[in-house]
Short mmCIF file of C-alpha atoms in Angstrom, two decimals:
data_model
loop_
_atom_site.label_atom_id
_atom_site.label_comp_id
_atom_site.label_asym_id
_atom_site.label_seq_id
_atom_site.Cartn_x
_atom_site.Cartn_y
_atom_site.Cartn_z
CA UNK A 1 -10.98 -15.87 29.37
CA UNK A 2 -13.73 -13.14 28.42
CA UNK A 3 -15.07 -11.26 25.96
CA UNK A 4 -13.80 -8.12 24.96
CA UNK A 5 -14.77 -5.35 27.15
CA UNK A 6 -15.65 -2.17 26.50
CA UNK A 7 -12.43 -0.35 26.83
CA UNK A 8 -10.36 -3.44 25.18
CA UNK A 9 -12.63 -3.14 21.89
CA UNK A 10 -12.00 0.58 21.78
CA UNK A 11 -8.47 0.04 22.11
CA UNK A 12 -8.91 -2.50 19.23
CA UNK A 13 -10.27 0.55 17.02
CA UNK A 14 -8.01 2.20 17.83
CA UNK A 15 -5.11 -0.32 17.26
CA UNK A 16 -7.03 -1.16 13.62
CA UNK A 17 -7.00 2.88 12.43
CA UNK A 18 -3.04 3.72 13.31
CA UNK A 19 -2.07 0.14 11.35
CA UNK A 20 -4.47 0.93 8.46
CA UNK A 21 -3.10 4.56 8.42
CA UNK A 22 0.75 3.17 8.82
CA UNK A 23 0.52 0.76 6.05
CA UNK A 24 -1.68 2.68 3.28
CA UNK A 25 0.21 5.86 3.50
CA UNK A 26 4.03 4.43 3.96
CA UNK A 27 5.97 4.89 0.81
CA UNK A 28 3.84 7.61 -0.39
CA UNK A 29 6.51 10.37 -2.32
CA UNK A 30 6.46 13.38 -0.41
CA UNK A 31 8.35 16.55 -0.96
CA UNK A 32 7.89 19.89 1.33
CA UNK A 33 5.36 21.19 -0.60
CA UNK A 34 3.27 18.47 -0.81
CA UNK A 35 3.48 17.72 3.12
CA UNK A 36 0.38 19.25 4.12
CA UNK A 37 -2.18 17.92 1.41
CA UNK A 38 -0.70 14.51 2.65
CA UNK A 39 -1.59 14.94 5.95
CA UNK A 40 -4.80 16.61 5.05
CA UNK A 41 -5.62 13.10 2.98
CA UNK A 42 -5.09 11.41 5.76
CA UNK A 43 -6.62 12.86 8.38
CA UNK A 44 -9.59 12.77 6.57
CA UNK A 45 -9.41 9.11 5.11
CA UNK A 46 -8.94 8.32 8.72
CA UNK A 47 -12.31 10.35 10.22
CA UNK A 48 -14.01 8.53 7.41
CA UNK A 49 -13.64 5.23 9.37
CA UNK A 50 -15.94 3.81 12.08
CA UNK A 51 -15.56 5.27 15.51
CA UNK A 52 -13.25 7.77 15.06
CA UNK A 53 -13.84 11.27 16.63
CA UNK A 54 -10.67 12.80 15.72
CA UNK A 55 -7.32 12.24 13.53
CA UNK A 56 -4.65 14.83 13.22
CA UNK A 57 -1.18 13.92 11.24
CA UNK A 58 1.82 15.70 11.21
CA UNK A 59 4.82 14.89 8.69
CA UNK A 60 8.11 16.19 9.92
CA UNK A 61 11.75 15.82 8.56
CA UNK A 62 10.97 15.70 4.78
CA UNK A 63 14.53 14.99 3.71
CA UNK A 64 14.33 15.34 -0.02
CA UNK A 65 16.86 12.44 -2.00
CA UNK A 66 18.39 14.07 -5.50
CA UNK A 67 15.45 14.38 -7.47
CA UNK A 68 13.30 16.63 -4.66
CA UNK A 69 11.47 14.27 -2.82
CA UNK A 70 11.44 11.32 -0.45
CA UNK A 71 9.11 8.47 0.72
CA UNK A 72 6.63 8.72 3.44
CA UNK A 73 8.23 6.50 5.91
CA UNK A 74 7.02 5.68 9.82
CA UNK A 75 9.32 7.87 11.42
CA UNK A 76 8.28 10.78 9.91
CA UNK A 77 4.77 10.50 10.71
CA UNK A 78 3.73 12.06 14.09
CA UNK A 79 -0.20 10.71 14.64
CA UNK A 80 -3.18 11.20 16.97
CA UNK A 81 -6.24 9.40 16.91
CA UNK A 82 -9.48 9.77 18.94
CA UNK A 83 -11.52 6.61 18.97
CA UNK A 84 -15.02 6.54 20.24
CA UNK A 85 -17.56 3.47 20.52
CA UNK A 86 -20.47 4.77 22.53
CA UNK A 87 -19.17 3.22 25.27
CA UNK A 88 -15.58 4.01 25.98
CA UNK A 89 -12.85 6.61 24.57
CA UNK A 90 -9.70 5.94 23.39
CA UNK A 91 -6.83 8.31 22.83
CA UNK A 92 -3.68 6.68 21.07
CA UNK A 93 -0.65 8.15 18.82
CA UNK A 94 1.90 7.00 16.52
CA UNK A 95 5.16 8.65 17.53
CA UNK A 96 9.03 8.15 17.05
CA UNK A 97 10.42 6.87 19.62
CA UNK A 98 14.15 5.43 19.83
CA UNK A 99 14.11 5.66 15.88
CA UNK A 100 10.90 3.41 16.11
CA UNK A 101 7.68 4.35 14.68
CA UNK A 102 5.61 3.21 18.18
CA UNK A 103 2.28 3.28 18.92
CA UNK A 104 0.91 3.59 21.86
CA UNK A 105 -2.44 3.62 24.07
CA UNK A 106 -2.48 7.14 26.00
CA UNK A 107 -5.86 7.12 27.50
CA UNK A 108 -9.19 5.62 27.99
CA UNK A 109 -11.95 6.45 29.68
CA UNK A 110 -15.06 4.58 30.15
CA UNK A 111 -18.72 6.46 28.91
CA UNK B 1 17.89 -5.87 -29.87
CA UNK B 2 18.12 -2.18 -29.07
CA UNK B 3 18.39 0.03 -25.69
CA UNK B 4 15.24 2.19 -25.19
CA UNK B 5 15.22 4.96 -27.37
CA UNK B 6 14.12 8.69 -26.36
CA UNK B 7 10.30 8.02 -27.02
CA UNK B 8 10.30 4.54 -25.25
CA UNK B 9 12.38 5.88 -22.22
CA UNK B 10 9.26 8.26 -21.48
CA UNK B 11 6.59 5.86 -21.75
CA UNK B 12 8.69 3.35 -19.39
CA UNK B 13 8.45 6.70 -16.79
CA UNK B 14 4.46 7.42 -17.49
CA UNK B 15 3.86 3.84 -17.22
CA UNK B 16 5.81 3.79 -13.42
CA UNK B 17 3.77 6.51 -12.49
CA UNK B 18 0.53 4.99 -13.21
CA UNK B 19 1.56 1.49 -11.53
CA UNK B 20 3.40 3.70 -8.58
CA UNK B 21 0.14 5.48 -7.77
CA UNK B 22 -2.19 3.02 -8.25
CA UNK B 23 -1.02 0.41 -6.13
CA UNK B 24 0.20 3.53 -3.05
CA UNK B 25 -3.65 4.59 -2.94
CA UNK B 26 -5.76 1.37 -3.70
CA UNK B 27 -7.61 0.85 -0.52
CA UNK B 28 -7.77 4.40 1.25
CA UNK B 29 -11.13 4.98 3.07
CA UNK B 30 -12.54 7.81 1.11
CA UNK B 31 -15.96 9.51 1.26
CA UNK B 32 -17.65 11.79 -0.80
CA UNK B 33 -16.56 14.57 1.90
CA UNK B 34 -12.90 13.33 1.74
CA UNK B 35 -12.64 13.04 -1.99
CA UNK B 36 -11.50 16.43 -2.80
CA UNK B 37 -7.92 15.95 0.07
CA UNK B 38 -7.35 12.68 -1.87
CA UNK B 39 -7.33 13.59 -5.52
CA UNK B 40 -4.91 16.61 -4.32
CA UNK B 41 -2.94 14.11 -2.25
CA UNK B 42 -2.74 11.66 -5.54
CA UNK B 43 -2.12 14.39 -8.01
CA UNK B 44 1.14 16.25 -5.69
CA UNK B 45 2.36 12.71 -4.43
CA UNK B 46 3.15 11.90 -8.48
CA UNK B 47 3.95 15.70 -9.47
CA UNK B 48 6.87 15.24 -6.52
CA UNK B 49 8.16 12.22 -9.02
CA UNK B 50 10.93 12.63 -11.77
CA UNK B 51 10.03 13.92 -15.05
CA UNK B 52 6.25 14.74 -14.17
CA UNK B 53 5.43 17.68 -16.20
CA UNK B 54 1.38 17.26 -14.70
CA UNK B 55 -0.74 14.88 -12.88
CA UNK B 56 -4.85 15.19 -12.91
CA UNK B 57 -6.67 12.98 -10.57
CA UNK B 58 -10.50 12.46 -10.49
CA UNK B 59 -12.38 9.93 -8.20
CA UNK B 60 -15.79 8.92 -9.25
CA UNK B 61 -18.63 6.63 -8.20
CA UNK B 62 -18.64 6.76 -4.52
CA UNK B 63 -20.62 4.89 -3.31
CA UNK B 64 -20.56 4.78 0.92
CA UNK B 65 -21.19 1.56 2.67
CA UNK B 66 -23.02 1.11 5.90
CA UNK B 67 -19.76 2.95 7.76
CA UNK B 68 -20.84 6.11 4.86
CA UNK B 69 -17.15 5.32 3.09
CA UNK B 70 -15.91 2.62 0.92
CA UNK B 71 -12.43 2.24 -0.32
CA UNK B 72 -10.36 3.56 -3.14
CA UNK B 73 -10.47 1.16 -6.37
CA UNK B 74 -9.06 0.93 -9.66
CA UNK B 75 -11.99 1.96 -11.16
CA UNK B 76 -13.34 4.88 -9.34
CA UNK B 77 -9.84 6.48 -10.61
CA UNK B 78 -9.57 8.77 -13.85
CA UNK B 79 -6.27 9.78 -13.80
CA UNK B 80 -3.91 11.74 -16.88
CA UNK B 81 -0.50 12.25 -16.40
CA UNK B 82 2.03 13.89 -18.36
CA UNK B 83 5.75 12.86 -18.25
CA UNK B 84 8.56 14.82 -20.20
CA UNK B 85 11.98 13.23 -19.65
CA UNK B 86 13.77 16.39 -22.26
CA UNK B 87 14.04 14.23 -25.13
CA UNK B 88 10.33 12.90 -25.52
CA UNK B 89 6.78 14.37 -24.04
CA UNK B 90 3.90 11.18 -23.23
CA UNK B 91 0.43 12.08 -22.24
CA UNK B 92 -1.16 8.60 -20.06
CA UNK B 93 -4.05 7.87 -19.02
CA UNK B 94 -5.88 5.67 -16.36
CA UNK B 95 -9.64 5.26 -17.32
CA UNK B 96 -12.33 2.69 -16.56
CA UNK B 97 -13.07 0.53 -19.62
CA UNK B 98 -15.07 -2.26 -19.62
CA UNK B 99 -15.19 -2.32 -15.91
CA UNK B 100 -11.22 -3.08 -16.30
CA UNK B 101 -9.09 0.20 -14.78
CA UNK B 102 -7.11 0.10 -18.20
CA UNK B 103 -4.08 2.43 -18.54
CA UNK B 104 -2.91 3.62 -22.22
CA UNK B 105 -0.74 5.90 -23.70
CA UNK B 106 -2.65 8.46 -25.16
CA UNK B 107 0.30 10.63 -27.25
CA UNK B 108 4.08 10.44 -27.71
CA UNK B 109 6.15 13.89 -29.15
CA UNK B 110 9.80 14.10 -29.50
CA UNK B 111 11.11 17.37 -28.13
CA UNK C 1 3.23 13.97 -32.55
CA UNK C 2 2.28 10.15 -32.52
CA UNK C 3 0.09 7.19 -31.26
CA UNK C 4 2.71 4.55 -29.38
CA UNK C 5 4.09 2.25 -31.07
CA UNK C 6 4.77 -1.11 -30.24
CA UNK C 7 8.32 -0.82 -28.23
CA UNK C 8 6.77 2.07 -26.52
CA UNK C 9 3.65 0.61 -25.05
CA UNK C 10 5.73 -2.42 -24.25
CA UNK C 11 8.15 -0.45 -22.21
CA UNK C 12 4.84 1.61 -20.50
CA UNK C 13 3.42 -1.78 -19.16
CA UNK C 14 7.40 -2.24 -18.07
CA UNK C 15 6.91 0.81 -15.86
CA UNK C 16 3.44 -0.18 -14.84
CA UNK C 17 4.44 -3.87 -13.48
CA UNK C 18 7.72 -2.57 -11.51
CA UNK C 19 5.82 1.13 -10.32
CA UNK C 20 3.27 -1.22 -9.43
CA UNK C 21 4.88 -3.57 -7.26
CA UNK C 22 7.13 -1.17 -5.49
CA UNK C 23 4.29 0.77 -4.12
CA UNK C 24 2.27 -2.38 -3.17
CA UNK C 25 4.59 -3.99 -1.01
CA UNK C 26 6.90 -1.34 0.45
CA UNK C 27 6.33 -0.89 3.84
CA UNK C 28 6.00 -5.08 4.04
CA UNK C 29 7.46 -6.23 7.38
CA UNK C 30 10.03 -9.04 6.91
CA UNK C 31 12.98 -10.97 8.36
CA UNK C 32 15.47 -12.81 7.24
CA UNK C 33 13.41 -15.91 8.05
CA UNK C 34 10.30 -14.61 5.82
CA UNK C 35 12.44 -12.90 2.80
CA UNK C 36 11.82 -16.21 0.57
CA UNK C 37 8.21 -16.31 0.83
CA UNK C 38 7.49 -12.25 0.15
CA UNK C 39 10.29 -12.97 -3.20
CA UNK C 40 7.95 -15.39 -4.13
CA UNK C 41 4.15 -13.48 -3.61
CA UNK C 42 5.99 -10.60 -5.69
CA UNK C 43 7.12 -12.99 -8.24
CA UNK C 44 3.54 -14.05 -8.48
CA UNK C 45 1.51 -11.56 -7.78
CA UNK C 46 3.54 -9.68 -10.87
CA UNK C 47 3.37 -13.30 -13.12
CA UNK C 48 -0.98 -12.83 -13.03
CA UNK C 49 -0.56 -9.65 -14.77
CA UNK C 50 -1.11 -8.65 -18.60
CA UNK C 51 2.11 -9.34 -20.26
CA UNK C 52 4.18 -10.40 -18.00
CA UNK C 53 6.64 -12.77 -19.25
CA UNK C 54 9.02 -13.69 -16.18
CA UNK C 55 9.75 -11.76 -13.07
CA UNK C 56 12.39 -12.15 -10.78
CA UNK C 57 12.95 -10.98 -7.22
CA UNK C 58 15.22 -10.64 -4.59
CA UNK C 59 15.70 -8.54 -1.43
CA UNK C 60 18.96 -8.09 0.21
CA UNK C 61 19.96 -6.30 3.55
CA UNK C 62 17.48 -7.24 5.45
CA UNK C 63 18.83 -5.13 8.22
CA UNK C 64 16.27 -6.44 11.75
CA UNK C 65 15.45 -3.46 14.46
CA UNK C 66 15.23 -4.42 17.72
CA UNK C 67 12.48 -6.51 17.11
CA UNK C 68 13.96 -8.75 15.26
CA UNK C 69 12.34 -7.17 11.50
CA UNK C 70 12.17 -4.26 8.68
CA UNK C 71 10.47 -2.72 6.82
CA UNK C 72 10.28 -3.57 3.11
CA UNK C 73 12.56 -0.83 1.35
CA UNK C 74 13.17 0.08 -2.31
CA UNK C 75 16.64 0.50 -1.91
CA UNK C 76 16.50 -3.49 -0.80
CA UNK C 77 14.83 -4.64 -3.62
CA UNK C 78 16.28 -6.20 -7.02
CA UNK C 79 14.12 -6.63 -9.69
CA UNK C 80 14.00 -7.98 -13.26
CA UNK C 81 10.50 -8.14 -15.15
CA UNK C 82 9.93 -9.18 -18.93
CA UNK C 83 7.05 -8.04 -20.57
CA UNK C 84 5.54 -9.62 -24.09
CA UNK C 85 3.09 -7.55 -25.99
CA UNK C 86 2.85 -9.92 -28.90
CA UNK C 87 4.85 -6.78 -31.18
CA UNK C 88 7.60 -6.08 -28.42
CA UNK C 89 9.60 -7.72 -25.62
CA UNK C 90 11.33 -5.79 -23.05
CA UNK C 91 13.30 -6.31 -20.17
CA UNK C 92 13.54 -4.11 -17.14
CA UNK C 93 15.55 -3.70 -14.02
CA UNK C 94 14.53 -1.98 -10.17
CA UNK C 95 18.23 -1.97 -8.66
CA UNK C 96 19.31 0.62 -6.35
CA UNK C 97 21.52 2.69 -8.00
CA UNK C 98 23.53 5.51 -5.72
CA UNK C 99 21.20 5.35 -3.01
CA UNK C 100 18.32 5.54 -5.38
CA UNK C 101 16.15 2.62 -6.09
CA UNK C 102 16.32 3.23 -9.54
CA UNK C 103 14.35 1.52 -12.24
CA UNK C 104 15.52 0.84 -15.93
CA UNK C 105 14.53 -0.42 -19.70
CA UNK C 106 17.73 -2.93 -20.37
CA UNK C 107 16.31 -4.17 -23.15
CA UNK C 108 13.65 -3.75 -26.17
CA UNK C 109 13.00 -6.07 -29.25
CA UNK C 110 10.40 -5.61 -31.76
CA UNK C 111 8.42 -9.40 -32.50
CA UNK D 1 -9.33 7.86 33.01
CA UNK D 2 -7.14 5.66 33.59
CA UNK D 3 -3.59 4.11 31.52
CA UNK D 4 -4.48 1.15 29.52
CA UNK D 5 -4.16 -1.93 31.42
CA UNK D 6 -2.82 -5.46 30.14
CA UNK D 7 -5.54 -6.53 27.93
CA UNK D 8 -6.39 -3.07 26.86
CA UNK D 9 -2.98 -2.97 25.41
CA UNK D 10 -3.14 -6.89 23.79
CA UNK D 11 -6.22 -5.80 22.34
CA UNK D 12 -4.78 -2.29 20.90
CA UNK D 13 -1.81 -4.63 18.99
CA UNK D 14 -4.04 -7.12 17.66
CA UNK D 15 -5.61 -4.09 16.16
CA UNK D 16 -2.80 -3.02 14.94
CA UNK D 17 -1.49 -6.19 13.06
CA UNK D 18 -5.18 -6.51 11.22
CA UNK D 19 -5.02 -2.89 9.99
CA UNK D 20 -1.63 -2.85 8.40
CA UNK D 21 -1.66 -6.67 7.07
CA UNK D 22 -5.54 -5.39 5.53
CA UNK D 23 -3.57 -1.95 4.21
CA UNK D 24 -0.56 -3.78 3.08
CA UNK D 25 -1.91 -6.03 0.96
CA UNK D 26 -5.53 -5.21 -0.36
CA UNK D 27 -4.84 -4.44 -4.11
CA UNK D 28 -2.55 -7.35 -4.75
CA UNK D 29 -2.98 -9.15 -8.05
CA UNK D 30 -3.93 -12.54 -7.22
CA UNK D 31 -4.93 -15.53 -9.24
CA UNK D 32 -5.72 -18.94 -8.19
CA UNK D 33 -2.23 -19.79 -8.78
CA UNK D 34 -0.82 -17.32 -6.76
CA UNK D 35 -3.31 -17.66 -3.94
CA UNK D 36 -0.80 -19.86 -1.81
CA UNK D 37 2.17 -17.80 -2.00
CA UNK D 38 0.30 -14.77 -0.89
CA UNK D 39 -1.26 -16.27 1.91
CA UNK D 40 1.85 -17.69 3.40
CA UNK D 41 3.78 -14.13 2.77
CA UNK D 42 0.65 -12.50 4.49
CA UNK D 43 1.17 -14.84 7.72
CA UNK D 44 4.91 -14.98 7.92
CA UNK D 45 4.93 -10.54 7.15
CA UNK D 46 2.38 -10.85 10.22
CA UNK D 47 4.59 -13.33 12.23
CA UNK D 48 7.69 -11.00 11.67
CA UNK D 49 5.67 -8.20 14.13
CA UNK D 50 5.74 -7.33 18.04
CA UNK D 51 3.73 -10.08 20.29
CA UNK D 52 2.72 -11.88 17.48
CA UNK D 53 2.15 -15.60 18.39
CA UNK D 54 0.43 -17.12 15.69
CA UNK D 55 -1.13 -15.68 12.31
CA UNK D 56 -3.23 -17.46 10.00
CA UNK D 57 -4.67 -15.82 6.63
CA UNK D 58 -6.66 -17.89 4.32
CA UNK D 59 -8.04 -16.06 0.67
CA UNK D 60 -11.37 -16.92 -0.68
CA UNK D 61 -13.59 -15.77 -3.67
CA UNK D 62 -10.66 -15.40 -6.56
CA UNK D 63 -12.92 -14.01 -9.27
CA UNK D 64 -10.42 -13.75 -12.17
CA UNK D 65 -11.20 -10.79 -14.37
CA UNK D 66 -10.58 -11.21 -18.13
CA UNK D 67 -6.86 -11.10 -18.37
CA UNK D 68 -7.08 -13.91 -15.37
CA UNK D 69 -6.52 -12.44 -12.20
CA UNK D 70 -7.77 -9.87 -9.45
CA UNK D 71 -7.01 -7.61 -6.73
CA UNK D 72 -7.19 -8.75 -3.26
CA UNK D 73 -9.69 -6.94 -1.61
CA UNK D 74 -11.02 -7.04 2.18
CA UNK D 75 -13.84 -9.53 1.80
CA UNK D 76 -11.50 -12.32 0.80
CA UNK D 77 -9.85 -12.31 3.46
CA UNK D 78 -10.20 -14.52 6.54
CA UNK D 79 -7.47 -13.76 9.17
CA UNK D 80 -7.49 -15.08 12.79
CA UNK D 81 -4.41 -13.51 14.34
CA UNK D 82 -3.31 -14.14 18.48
CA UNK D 83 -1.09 -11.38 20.01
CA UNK D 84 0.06 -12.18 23.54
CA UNK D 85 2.10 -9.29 25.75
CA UNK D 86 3.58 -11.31 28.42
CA UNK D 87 0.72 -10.14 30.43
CA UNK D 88 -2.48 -10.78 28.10
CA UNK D 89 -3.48 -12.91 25.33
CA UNK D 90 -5.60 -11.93 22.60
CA UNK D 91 -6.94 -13.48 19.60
CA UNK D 92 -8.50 -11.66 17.10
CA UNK D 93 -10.15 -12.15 13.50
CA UNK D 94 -10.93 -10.50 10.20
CA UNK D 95 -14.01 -11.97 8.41
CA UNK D 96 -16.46 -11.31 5.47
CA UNK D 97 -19.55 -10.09 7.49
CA UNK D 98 -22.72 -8.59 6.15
CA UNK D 99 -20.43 -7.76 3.18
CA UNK D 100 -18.17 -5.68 5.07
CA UNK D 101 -14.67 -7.03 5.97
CA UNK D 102 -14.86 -7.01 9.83
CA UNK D 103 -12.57 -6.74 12.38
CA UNK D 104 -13.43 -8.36 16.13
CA UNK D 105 -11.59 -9.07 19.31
CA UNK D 106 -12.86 -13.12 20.02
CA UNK D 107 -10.87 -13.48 22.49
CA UNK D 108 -8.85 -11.86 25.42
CA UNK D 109 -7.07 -13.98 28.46
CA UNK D 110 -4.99 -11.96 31.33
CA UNK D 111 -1.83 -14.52 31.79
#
């Protein structure tokens, strides 16, 4: 047993910001118009948060129901997030993957 | 005992709209910087929604913690919306009063 | 053009309690082993607001990925909320509808 | 640069179940009444996810407003969560700190 080092409490970060992200934004209605001032939002509710160096969003298959619109949901949402703690880097996305929303650890490098 | 009648049927819709966008966005890191993405965000997210005829958002009171953000709350939020379902127009409201984020109809017209 | 009257600003805190609850807990995670316990925090959570009267929950096809889970849904979601002003009672449905999680007034009576 | 290794990765999904249990729920109207049923919907939602081994979410500080409730919000929270891989263990909290509702790795054991 050990403390967290420095690369596992980046990848924490980095772990916290895609499940925060996931779970504020899921369920938002979204309609092809309003696609990019929803992933402008985010993006930028994301850089407001502690370590991060870099967010960019991208909503794809906006399948609007009868009325025009549809809900955010976790397979439309194609995420990178840049994660930085002084001490390590941490690259990680959020990305449909076998018709699951998965999140995964791409890189990290050590500072 | 009577089913909702025109005017009634259109503050049932303002008052969803209110609830819906309240409890999607309570909680979203915002910043003064990011204010501006998430008040468009808010206000295209509702106008996407049935029988939304407008939708004004305005976030107030700002105040960053030690990260430089805080989080979206009930309060900060000034929000009118107006809902016309063809039979009835209703302008709502969400407003800070008394330190309570109250929401009101503010103005029913048949059509 | 008028101020509401009673029936209609019961039937806007309707809308409020059931746009409300939709957007706070879609996106939930749950089984079939934890569907009793999130009915029952909705129930609640809905009960400790203005007006409420009764609330009643339930969420069907719970449909598990491979993980064994879901995600919370509108579409699986069945709701019934009563709301007393003091002037007006009304009773209001969420039940998906077509594919549409749609939500309803059943019911209105002036006190 | 290198991949993430095995407790790079535990530490990345403990990250992830604080986030989006902390996004999923903040905003919740709880009373003191209702404190129970949230808690254990909070823990068995968490239990539901990836790796999870044990979650455990206590609420603190129910202020009730005048009309005898409140919104959960990050500071009432106290979460210890453990996330184990197969190839790492980690346990990880969320606690009022300074005023700020932090997020730390406590814990991290290869296996």
């Amino acid at each position: 047993m050990t403390d967290a080092d420095a690369g596992q409490k980046a990848c924490f970060e980095a772990g916290i910001k895609l499940g925060a992200l996931y779970h504020q934004f899921i369920g938002t209605p979204v309609s092809r118009d309003s696609v990019e001032s929803l992933e402008t939002a985010i993006e930028e509710s994301v850089l407001n948060q502690r370590y991060v160096e870099s967010a960019t969003v991208s909503i794809k298959d906006v399948e609007p129901n009868q009325y025009g619109y549809t809900e955010l949901s976790g397979t439309m949402l194609s995420v990178e997030v840049v994660v930085e703690t002084g001490e390590a880097r941490v690259r990680a996305v959020l990305e449909e993957t076998d018709g699951y929303p998965l999140m995964e650890v791409r890189e990290v490098t050590r500072m």
